[in-house]
CSV table of C-alpha atoms in Angstrom, one decimal:
chain,number,residue,atom,x,y,z
A,922,UNK,CA,-14.6,-3.3,-6.6
A,923,UNK,CA,-15.6,0.2,-4.9
A,924,UNK,CA,-17.8,0.1,-1.7
A,925,UNK,CA,-18.4,-3.6,-2.3
A,926,UNK,CA,-15.0,-4.1,-1.3
A,927,UNK,CA,-15.8,-3.1,2.4
A,928,UNK,CA,-17.2,-5.9,3.4
A,929,UNK,CA,-14.3,-8.3,2.0
A,930,UNK,CA,-12.0,-6.1,4.4
A,931,UNK,CA,-14.1,-6.3,7.4
A,932,UNK,CA,-14.7,-10.1,7.2
A,933,UNK,CA,-10.9,-10.3,6.2
A,934,UNK,CA,-10.1,-8.6,9.3
A,935,UNK,CA,-12.2,-10.7,11.6
A,936,UNK,CA,-11.3,-13.9,10.4
A,937,UNK,CA,-7.9,-13.5,9.5
A,938,UNK,CA,-5.9,-10.4,10.4
A,939,UNK,CA,-7.0,-9.6,13.9
A,940,UNK,CA,-7.0,-13.2,15.0
A,941,UNK,CA,-3.3,-13.2,13.4
A,942,UNK,CA,-2.5,-10.2,15.6
A,943,UNK,CA,-3.9,-11.7,18.2
A,944,UNK,CA,-1.3,-14.6,17.8
A,945,UNK,CA,1.5,-12.2,17.2
A,946,UNK,CA,0.7,-10.6,20.2
A,947,UNK,CA,0.9,-14.2,22.2
A,948,UNK,CA,3.5,-15.3,20.9
A,949,UNK,CA,5.9,-12.1,21.4
A,950,UNK,CA,4.5,-12.3,25.3
A,951,UNK,CA,5.4,-16.0,25.4
A,952,UNK,CA,9.0,-15.6,24.3
A,953,UNK,CA,9.6,-12.1,24.7
A,954,UNK,CA,13.3,-12.6,25.3
A,955,UNK,CA,13.7,-14.8,22.1
A,956,UNK,CA,15.6,-12.4,19.0
A,957,UNK,CA,14.7,-14.5,16.1
A,958,UNK,CA,11.2,-13.6,15.5
A,959,UNK,CA,9.0,-16.0,14.1
A,960,UNK,CA,11.8,-18.4,13.5
A,961,UNK,CA,12.5,-18.8,17.2
A,962,UNK,CA,9.0,-19.0,17.9
A,963,UNK,CA,8.0,-21.8,15.2
A,964,UNK,CA,11.3,-23.3,16.5
A,965,UNK,CA,9.7,-23.6,20.0
A,966,UNK,CA,6.2,-24.6,19.0
A,967,UNK,CA,7.5,-27.1,15.8
A,968,UNK,CA,10.7,-27.7,15.9
A,969,UNK,CA,13.9,-26.9,14.0
A,970,UNK,CA,12.3,-28.4,10.7
A,971,UNK,CA,9.3,-26.6,10.3
A,972,UNK,CA,11.0,-23.7,11.9
A,973,UNK,CA,13.8,-23.3,8.7
A,974,UNK,CA,10.7,-24.3,6.0
A,975,UNK,CA,8.5,-21.2,7.5
A,976,UNK,CA,11.2,-18.6,7.5
A,977,UNK,CA,12.6,-19.8,4.6
A,978,UNK,CA,9.8,-19.5,2.2
A,979,UNK,CA,8.9,-16.1,4.2
A,980,UNK,CA,12.2,-14.8,3.1
A,981,UNK,CA,11.9,-16.3,-0.4
A,982,UNK,CA,8.5,-14.0,-0.7
A,983,UNK,CA,10.7,-10.8,-0.7
A,984,UNK,CA,12.1,-12.1,-3.7
A,985,UNK,CA,9.3,-12.2,-5.7
A,986,UNK,CA,8.3,-9.0,-4.0
A,987,UNK,CA,11.8,-7.1,-5.0
A,988,UNK,CA,11.4,-8.4,-8.6
A,989,UNK,CA,8.1,-6.4,-8.5
A,990,UNK,CA,8.9,-3.8,-7.1
A,991,UNK,CA,11.9,-2.6,-9.0
A,992,UNK,CA,9.5,-2.3,-11.7
A,993,UNK,CA,6.6,-0.8,-9.8
A,994,UNK,CA,9.2,2.0,-8.6
A,995,UNK,CA,9.2,3.9,-12.4
A,996,UNK,CA,5.3,4.5,-11.7
A,997,UNK,CA,5.6,7.0,-9.3
A,998,UNK,CA,8.9,8.3,-10.6
A,999,UNK,CA,7.3,8.7,-13.5
A,1000,UNK,CA,4.2,10.7,-12.2
A,1001,UNK,CA,6.7,12.7,-10.3
A,1002,UNK,CA,8.4,13.9,-13.2
A,1003,UNK,CA,5.4,14.0,-15.7
A,1004,UNK,CA,2.1,14.8,-13.4
A,1005,UNK,CA,0.6,11.3,-14.4
A,1006,UNK,CA,2.0,7.6,-15.2
A,1007,UNK,CA,3.6,8.2,-18.4
A,1008,UNK,CA,5.3,4.6,-18.7
A,1009,UNK,CA,3.1,2.6,-20.4
A,1010,UNK,CA,4.7,5.5,-23.5
A,1011,UNK,CA,8.2,4.7,-22.6
A,1012,UNK,CA,9.6,3.5,-25.8
A,1013,UNK,CA,13.4,3.4,-26.3
A,1014,UNK,CA,15.9,2.2,-29.5
A,1015,UNK,CA,12.7,0.1,-30.3
A,1016,UNK,CA,12.0,-1.5,-27.6
A,1017,UNK,CA,8.1,-2.1,-26.0
A,1018,UNK,CA,7.5,0.1,-22.7
A,1019,UNK,CA,7.4,-3.4,-21.4
A,1020,UNK,CA,11.2,-4.3,-21.9
A,1021,UNK,CA,12.2,-0.6,-21.0
A,1022,UNK,CA,10.5,-0.9,-18.0
A,1023,UNK,CA,12.3,-4.3,-17.3
A,1024,UNK,CA,15.6,-3.2,-18.2
A,1025,UNK,CA,15.0,-0.2,-15.9
A,1026,UNK,CA,14.2,-2.6,-13.0
A,1027,UNK,CA,17.0,-4.7,-13.5
A,1028,UNK,CA,19.6,-1.0,-13.5
A,1029,UNK,CA,17.4,-0.5,-10.7
A,1030,UNK,CA,18.1,-3.6,-8.4
A,1031,UNK,CA,22.0,-3.5,-9.4
A,1032,UNK,CA,21.8,0.4,-7.7
A,1033,UNK,CA,20.3,0.0,-4.7
A,1034,UNK,CA,22.3,-3.1,-4.1
A,1035,UNK,CA,25.7,-1.3,-4.7
A,1036,UNK,CA,24.2,1.6,-2.4
A,1037,UNK,CA,23.1,-0.9,-0.2
A,1038,UNK,CA,26.5,-2.5,0.6
A,1039,UNK,CA,28.0,0.7,1.6
A,1040,UNK,CA,25.4,1.0,4.1
A,1041,UNK,CA,21.9,2.2,4.9
A,1042,UNK,CA,22.0,4.7,7.2
A,1043,UNK,CA,21.7,7.5,4.6
A,1044,UNK,CA,18.9,5.0,2.8
A,1045,UNK,CA,17.1,4.7,6.6
A,1046,UNK,CA,16.6,8.3,6.8
A,1047,UNK,CA,14.7,8.0,3.0
A,1048,UNK,CA,12.7,5.4,4.3
A,1049,UNK,CA,11.8,8.0,7.2
A,1050,UNK,CA,11.0,10.7,5.3
A,1051,UNK,CA,8.8,8.8,2.3
A,1052,UNK,CA,7.2,7.0,5.5
A,1053,UNK,CA,5.9,10.0,6.8
A,1054,UNK,CA,5.0,11.6,3.8
A,1055,UNK,CA,2.9,8.2,2.9
A,1056,UNK,CA,1.2,8.4,6.3
A,1057,UNK,CA,0.8,12.1,5.8
A,1058,UNK,CA,-1.0,11.5,2.2
A,1059,UNK,CA,-3.7,9.1,4.4
A,1060,UNK,CA,-4.5,12.7,6.4
A,1061,UNK,CA,-4.8,14.5,3.3
A,1062,UNK,CA,-7.4,12.0,2.0
A,1063,UNK,CA,-9.0,11.9,5.0
A,1064,UNK,CA,-9.3,16.1,6.0
A,1065,UNK,CA,-9.8,17.1,1.6
A,1066,UNK,CA,-12.2,14.5,1.4
A,1067,UNK,CA,-13.8,15.6,4.3
A,1068,UNK,CA,-13.7,19.3,2.9
A,1069,UNK,CA,-15.3,18.1,-0.5
A,1070,UNK,CA,-18.1,16.5,1.2
A,1071,UNK,CA,-19.3,19.7,3.2
A,1072,UNK,CA,-18.6,22.2,0.2
A,1073,UNK,CA,-20.9,19.8,-2.3
A,1074,UNK,CA,-23.7,19.4,0.1
A,1075,UNK,CA,-23.1,15.8,0.9
A,1076,UNK,CA,-22.5,14.7,-2.4
A,1077,UNK,CA,-20.8,11.5,-3.1
A,1078,UNK,CA,-19.1,10.9,-6.8
A,1079,UNK,CA,-19.8,7.4,-6.7
A,1080,UNK,CA,-23.2,6.3,-5.8
A,1081,UNK,CA,-23.0,4.0,-2.1
A,1082,UNK,CA,-23.6,0.0,-2.8
A,1083,UNK,CA,-21.8,-2.0,-0.6
A,1084,UNK,CA,-23.2,-4.9,-2.3
A,1085,UNK,CA,-23.0,-4.6,-6.3
A,1086,UNK,CA,-19.2,-3.4,-7.8
A,1087,UNK,CA,-19.4,-0.8,-10.6
A,1088,UNK,CA,-16.5,-3.0,-12.2
A,1089,UNK,CA,-17.7,-5.2,-14.7
A,1090,UNK,CA,-14.8,-7.6,-13.7
A,1091,UNK,CA,-16.3,-8.2,-10.6
A,1092,UNK,CA,-20.2,-8.9,-11.2
A,1093,UNK,CA,-20.1,-13.0,-10.5
A,1094,UNK,CA,-20.2,-14.5,-7.3
A,1095,UNK,CA,-17.0,-16.1,-8.1
A,1096,UNK,CA,-15.1,-13.1,-9.3
A,1097,UNK,CA,-16.0,-11.5,-6.4
A,1098,UNK,CA,-15.1,-14.3,-3.7
A,1099,UNK,CA,-11.9,-14.0,-5.8
A,1100,UNK,CA,-11.7,-10.6,-4.3
A,1101,UNK,CA,-10.3,-12.0,-0.9
A,1102,UNK,CA,-7.4,-13.0,-1.9
A,1103,UNK,CA,-6.5,-9.4,-2.4
A,1104,UNK,CA,-8.3,-8.5,1.1
A,1105,UNK,CA,-6.0,-10.8,3.1
A,1106,UNK,CA,-2.8,-9.9,1.2
A,1107,UNK,CA,-3.2,-6.1,2.1
A,1108,UNK,CA,-3.4,-7.2,5.6
A,1109,UNK,CA,-0.2,-9.3,4.9
A,1110,UNK,CA,2.9,-7.8,7.0
A,1111,UNK,CA,2.6,-8.0,10.6
A,1112,UNK,CA,4.2,-10.7,11.3
A,1113,UNK,CA,7.8,-8.8,10.5
A,1114,UNK,CA,7.5,-7.1,14.0
A,1115,UNK,CA,8.1,-10.5,15.5
A,1116,UNK,CA,11.9,-9.9,16.0
A,1117,UNK,CA,11.4,-6.3,18.0
A,1118,UNK,CA,9.9,-8.3,20.5
A,1119,UNK,CA,13.4,-8.4,22.8
A,1120,UNK,CA,13.7,-4.8,21.8
A,1121,UNK,CA,10.2,-3.8,23.7
A,1122,UNK,CA,9.7,-1.9,27.1
A,1123,UNK,CA,8.0,-4.3,28.9
A,1124,UNK,CA,7.1,-6.4,26.2
A,1125,UNK,CA,4.6,-8.8,27.8
A,1126,UNK,CA,2.0,-6.1,28.0
A,1127,UNK,CA,3.3,-3.4,25.6
A,1128,UNK,CA,3.9,-5.8,22.5
A,1129,UNK,CA,0.8,-7.7,23.0
A,1130,UNK,CA,-1.1,-4.0,23.3
A,1131,UNK,CA,0.9,-2.4,20.4
A,1132,UNK,CA,-0.3,-5.4,17.6
A,1133,UNK,CA,-3.7,-5.4,18.8
A,1134,UNK,CA,-4.0,-1.4,18.5
A,1135,UNK,CA,-2.5,-1.4,15.0
A,1136,UNK,CA,-4.4,-4.4,13.8
A,1137,UNK,CA,-7.2,-2.4,14.7
A,1138,UNK,CA,-6.7,0.8,13.4
A,1139,UNK,CA,-5.3,-0.7,9.8
A,1140,UNK,CA,-8.7,-2.5,10.0
A,1141,UNK,CA,-11.0,0.1,10.2
A,1142,UNK,CA,-8.5,2.2,8.4
A,1143,UNK,CA,-8.9,0.4,5.0
A,1144,UNK,CA,-12.3,0.5,5.1
A,1145,UNK,CA,-12.6,4.1,6.1
A,1146,UNK,CA,-10.1,5.2,2.8
A,1147,UNK,CA,-11.9,3.0,0.4
A,1148,UNK,CA,-15.2,4.8,1.4
A,1149,UNK,CA,-13.7,8.0,1.5
A,1150,UNK,CA,-12.3,8.0,-1.9
A,1151,UNK,CA,-16.0,7.6,-2.9
A,1152,UNK,CA,-16.2,11.4,-2.2
A,1153,UNK,CA,-14.1,12.2,-5.2
A,1154,UNK,CA,-14.2,9.3,-7.6
A,1155,UNK,CA,-16.6,8.2,-10.0
A,1156,UNK,CA,-15.8,4.6,-11.3
A,1157,UNK,CA,-17.3,5.0,-14.6
A,1158,UNK,CA,-15.6,8.7,-15.2
A,1159,UNK,CA,-12.5,7.6,-13.9
A,1160,UNK,CA,-11.2,3.9,-13.5
A,1161,UNK,CA,-13.0,2.7,-16.0
A,1162,UNK,CA,-9.9,4.0,-18.3
A,1163,UNK,CA,-8.2,0.7,-19.8
A,1164,UNK,CA,-4.5,2.9,-19.3
A,1165,UNK,CA,-5.6,2.2,-14.8
A,1166,UNK,CA,-3.9,-0.6,-13.7
A,1167,UNK,CA,-3.1,-1.7,-10.1
A,1168,UNK,CA,0.1,-0.1,-10.6
A,1169,UNK,CA,-0.7,3.5,-11.0
A,1170,UNK,CA,-4.2,3.8,-9.8
A,1171,UNK,CA,-3.0,5.7,-6.5
A,1172,UNK,CA,-1.9,8.5,-8.2
A,1173,UNK,CA,-4.7,8.3,-10.5
A,1174,UNK,CA,-7.1,8.6,-7.7
A,1175,UNK,CA,-4.9,11.5,-5.9
A,1176,UNK,CA,-5.2,13.4,-8.9
A,1177,UNK,CA,-9.0,13.0,-8.9
A,1178,UNK,CA,-9.0,13.9,-5.8
A,1179,UNK,CA,-7.3,17.2,-6.4
A,1180,UNK,CA,-9.6,17.8,-9.3
A,1181,UNK,CA,-12.5,17.3,-7.3
A,1182,UNK,CA,-11.5,19.7,-4.7
A,1183,UNK,CA,-10.6,22.4,-7.6
A,1184,UNK,CA,-14.1,22.2,-8.7
A,1185,UNK,CA,-15.8,22.4,-5.2
A,1186,UNK,CA,-13.4,25.2,-4.8
A,1187,UNK,CA,-15.0,26.7,-7.9
A,1188,UNK,CA,-11.8,26.8,-9.4
A,1189,UNK,CA,-11.4,27.2,-13.1
A,1190,UNK,CA,-10.8,24.3,-15.2
A,1191,UNK,CA,-7.6,24.7,-15.4
A,1192,UNK,CA,-6.8,25.2,-12.0
A,1193,UNK,CA,-8.3,22.6,-11.2
A,1194,UNK,CA,-6.4,20.1,-13.3
A,1195,UNK,CA,-3.3,21.8,-12.1
A,1196,UNK,CA,-4.2,20.7,-8.6
A,1197,UNK,CA,-4.9,17.3,-9.0
A,1198,UNK,CA,-1.2,17.5,-11.0
A,1199,UNK,CA,0.0,18.1,-8.1
A,1200,UNK,CA,-1.2,15.8,-5.7
A,1201,UNK,CA,-0.6,13.0,-8.1
A,1202,UNK,CA,3.2,14.5,-7.9
A,1203,UNK,CA,3.6,14.7,-4.1
A,1204,UNK,CA,2.3,11.4,-4.3
A,1205,UNK,CA,4.6,10.4,-6.5
A,1206,UNK,CA,7.5,11.3,-5.0
A,1207,UNK,CA,6.1,10.2,-1.6
A,1208,UNK,CA,5.8,6.9,-2.7
A,1209,UNK,CA,9.0,6.8,-4.4
A,1210,UNK,CA,11.4,7.4,-1.5
A,1211,UNK,CA,9.1,4.9,0.5
A,1212,UNK,CA,9.7,2.1,-2.4
A,1213,UNK,CA,13.5,3.1,-2.3
A,1214,UNK,CA,13.7,2.6,1.4
A,1215,UNK,CA,11.8,-0.7,1.7
A,1216,UNK,CA,13.5,-1.9,-0.9
A,1217,UNK,CA,17.0,-0.6,0.1
A,1218,UNK,CA,16.6,-2.7,3.6
A,1219,UNK,CA,15.0,-5.9,2.1
A,1220,UNK,CA,18.2,-5.5,0.1
């Protein structure tokens, strides 16, 4: 979608995420001594039947998430090893890449289940490291993009246009409207902190403030990140490749960020490419650790 995704994220934040966060803050303050999170909130609001149905559906969604993540986790792992996503070229014993990744996903679920059954203390450390690393990636995007912008005299790799998408798949009004689903789902997950309200000091004030503050920061962060990617990445040159998909686009973008930084610093083409590869490798390792910890905890 490019820059044209920004209005969708802003509208989704204003019409869904921030109101939803305010609801979470209100419920958290009202039931600050409850330990059950959203189940306790729904139980006190609409009764145990709907509370059970809602909570059951919520936890069931994690099954879908884990199945998709068990396959997706091999993309950052491959990027860390090779500097780019090679999962589309993995063939073993006559199996197609999709089949190979599927078997690896099954093996991954078994391995993580065994490890998680022995305790999550070590996994929690991995989660912490991965989480910090992913947060640092956002800081890298901000600082490197500003550096590139200054070195290139304020020139953006992608022309700014908030109304039209460079992606030919999002040219019609109906197609662009379908992007709302992506924007809304990007804001999902804040309800997971509901179970922490009883562990928050002075929850009637601090929990509400924390939720609202996080909602505002995340809302601004999404739009700012999309805008900054236009500094280093041109859609036609980088993202129009058929090998780019939702699973590996993060690493493609980070590689482009590194290459563009190298070019802005007037490094040789080989040095710029090497810098981009290491940007992708570090991102792959960070995301692999984050996926590993999150997956194990949900197990």
